[in-house]
mmCIF file of C-alpha atoms in Angstrom:
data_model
loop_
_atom_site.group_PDB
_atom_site.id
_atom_site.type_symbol
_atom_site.label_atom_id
_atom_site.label_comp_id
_atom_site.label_asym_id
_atom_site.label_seq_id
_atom_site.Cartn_x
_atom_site.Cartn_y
_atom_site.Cartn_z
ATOM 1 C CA UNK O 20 134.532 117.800 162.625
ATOM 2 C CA UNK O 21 131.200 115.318 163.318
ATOM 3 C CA UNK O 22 132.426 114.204 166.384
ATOM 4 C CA UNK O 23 132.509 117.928 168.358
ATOM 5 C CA UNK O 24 128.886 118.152 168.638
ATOM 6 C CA UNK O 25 128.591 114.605 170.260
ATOM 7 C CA UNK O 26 131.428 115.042 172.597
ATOM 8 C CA UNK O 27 131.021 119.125 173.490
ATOM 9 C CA UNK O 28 130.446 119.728 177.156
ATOM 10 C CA UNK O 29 126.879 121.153 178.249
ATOM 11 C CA UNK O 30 126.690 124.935 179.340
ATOM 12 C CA UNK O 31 128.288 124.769 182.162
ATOM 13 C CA UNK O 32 131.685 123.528 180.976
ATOM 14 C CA UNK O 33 131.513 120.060 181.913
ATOM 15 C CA UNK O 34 130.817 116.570 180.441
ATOM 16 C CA UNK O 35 127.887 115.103 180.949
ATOM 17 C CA UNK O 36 128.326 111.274 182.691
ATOM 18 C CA UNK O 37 126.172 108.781 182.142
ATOM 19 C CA UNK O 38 125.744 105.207 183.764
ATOM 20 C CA UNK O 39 123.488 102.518 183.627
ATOM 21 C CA UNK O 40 120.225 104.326 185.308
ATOM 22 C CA UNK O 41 121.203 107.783 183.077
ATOM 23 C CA UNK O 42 122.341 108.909 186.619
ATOM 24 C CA UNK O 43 126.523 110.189 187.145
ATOM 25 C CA UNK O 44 128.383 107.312 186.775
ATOM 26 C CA UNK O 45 131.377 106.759 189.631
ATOM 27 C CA UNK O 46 134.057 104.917 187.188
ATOM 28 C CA UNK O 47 136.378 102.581 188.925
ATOM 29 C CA UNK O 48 140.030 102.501 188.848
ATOM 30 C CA UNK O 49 139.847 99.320 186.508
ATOM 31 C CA UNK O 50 137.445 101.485 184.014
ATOM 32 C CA UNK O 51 140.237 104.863 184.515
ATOM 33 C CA UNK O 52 143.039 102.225 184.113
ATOM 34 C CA UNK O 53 140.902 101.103 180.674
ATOM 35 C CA UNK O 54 140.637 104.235 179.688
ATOM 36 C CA UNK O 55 143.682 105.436 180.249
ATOM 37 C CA UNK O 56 145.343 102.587 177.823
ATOM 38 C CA UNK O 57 142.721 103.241 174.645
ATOM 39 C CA UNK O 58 143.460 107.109 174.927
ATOM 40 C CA UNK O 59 147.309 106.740 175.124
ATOM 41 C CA UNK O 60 146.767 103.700 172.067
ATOM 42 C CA UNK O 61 145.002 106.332 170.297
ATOM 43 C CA UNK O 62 147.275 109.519 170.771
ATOM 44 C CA UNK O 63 150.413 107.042 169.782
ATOM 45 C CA UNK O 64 148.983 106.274 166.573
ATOM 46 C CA UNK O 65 148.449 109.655 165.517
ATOM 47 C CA UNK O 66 152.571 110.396 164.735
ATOM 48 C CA UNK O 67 152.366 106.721 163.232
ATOM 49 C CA UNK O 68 149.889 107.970 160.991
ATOM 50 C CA UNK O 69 152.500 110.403 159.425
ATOM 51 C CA UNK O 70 155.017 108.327 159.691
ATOM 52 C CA UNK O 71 153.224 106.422 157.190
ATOM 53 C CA UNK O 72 152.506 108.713 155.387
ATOM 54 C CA UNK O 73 155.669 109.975 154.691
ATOM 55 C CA UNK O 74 157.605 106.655 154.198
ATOM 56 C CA UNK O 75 154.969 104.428 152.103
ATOM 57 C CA UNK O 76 154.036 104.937 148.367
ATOM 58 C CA UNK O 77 151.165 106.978 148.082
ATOM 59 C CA UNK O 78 148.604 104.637 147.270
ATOM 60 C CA UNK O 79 149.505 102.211 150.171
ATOM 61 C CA UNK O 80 150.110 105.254 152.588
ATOM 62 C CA UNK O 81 146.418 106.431 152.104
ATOM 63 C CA UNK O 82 145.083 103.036 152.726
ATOM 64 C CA UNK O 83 147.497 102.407 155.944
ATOM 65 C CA UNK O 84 146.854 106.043 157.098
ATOM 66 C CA UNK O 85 142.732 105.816 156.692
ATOM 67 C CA UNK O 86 142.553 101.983 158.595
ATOM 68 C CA UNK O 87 144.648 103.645 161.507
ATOM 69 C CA UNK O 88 142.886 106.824 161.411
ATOM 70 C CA UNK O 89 139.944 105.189 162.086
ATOM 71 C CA UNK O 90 141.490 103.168 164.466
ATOM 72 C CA UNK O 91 142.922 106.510 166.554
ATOM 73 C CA UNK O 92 139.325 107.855 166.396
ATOM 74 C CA UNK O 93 137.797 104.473 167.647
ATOM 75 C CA UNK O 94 140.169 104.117 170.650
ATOM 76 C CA UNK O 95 140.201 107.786 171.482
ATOM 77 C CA UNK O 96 136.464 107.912 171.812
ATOM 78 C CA UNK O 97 136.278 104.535 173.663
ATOM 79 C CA UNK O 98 138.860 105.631 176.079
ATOM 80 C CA UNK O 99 137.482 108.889 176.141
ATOM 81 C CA UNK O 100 134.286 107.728 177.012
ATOM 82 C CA UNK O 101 135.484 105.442 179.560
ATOM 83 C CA UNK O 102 137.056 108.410 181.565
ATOM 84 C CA UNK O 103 134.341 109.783 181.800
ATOM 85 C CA UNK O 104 131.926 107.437 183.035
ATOM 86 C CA UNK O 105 130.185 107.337 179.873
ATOM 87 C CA UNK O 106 128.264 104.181 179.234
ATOM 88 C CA UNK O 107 128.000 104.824 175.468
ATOM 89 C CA UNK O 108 131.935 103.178 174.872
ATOM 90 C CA UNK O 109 130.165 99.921 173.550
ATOM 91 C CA UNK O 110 130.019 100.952 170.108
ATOM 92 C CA UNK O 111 133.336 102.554 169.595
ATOM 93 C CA UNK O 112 135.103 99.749 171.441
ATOM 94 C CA UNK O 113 133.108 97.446 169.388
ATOM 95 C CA UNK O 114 134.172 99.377 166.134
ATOM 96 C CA UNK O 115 137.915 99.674 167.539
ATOM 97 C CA UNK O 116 138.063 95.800 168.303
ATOM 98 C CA UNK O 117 137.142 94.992 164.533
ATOM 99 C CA UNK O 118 139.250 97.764 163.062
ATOM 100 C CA UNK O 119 142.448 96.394 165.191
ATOM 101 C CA UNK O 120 141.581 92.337 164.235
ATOM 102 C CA UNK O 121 141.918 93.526 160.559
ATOM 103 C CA UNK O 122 144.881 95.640 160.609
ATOM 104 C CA UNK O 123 146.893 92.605 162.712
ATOM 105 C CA UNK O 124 145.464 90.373 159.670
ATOM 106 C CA UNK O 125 146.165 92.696 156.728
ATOM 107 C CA UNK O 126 149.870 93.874 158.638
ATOM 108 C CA UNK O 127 150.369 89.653 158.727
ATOM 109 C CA UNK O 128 149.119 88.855 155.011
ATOM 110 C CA UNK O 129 150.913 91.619 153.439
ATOM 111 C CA UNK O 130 154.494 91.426 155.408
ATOM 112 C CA UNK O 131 156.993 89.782 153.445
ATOM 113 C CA UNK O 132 159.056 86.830 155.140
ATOM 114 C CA UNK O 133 161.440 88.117 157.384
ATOM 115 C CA UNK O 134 162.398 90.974 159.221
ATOM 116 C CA UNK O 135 159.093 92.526 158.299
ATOM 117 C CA UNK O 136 156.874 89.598 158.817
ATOM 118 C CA UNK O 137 158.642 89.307 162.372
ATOM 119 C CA UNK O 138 157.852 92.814 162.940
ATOM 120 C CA UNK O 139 154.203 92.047 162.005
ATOM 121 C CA UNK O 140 153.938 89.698 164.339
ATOM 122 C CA UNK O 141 155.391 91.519 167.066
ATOM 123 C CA UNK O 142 152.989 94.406 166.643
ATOM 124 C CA UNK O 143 149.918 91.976 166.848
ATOM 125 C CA UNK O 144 150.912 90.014 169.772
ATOM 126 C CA UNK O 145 152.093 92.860 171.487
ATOM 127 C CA UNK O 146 149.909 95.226 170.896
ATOM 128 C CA UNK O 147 146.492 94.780 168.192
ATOM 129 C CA UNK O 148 145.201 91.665 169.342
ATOM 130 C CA UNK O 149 145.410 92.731 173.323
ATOM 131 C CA UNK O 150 143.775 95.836 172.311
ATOM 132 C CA UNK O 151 141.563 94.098 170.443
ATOM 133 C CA UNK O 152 140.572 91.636 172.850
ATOM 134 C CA UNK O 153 140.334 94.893 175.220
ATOM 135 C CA UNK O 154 137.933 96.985 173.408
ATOM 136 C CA UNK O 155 135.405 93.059 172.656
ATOM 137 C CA UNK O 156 135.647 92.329 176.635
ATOM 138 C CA UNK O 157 134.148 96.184 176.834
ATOM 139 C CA UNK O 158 131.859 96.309 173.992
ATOM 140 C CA UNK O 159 130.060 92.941 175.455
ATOM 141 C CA UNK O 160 130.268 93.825 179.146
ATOM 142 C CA UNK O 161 127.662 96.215 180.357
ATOM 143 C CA UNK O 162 128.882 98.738 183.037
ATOM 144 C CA UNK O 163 127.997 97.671 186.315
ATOM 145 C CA UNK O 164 125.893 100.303 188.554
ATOM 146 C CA UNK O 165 128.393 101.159 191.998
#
């Protein structure tokens, strides 16, 4: 998988952390609290990815399963990242805060009036436009030095 070499610890075992000055970076418990959310975000979409998978037509199901595959993989390496003190979380969160916006506007121009529309919009208040806003206030924000 691409992303092994880039998050592999060093020799000794252990991840390397990186702040503003390239130093260790001491994360706060806002930052842990931040990270802790786009991990568990990304871990729960992985069953949701086979739920899809296994209830949608195929042609749908690989273009659900792909937009929130990408969206596990953005949030797990933001949050990831963030655990660790890792200053490089702009992009990801960046990436995850565009791939979210679409999926609550795709999930809301594709649901048909009803039960499924209210669903839709249920699943972007509650959850893909907070995350989204989450991952933008992140990807603009520059880690502060402690």
């Amino acid at each position: 998988m691409a992303l092994i070499p880039f998050n592999s610890p060093i020799a000794d075992g252990s991840y390397p952390r990186h702040g503003i000055s390239g130093g260790p970076a001491r994360i706060g418990t806002a930052r842990r609290r931040q990270g802790r959310i786009l991990t568990g975000a990304g871990l729960i979409l992985l069953p949701w990815l086979g739920y899809l998978a296994g209830t949608l037509p195929p042609a749908e199901a690989a273009a659900w399963a792909a937009l929130d595959a990408l969206e596990a993989v953005a949030l797990l390496v933001t949050g990831t990242r963030l655990l660790r003190g890792d200053s490089r979380h702009r992009a990801p969160a960046a990436a995850a805060a565009v791939l979210l916006l679409a999926d609550a506007c795709l999930d809301l121009a594709t649901a048909a009036p009803g039960t499924e529309l209210a669903t839709a919009v249920a699943m972007a208040v509650g959850a893909e436009l907070p995350l989204a806003g989450l991952c933008a206030v992140l990807a603009t924000h520059p880690t502060r030095k402690r």
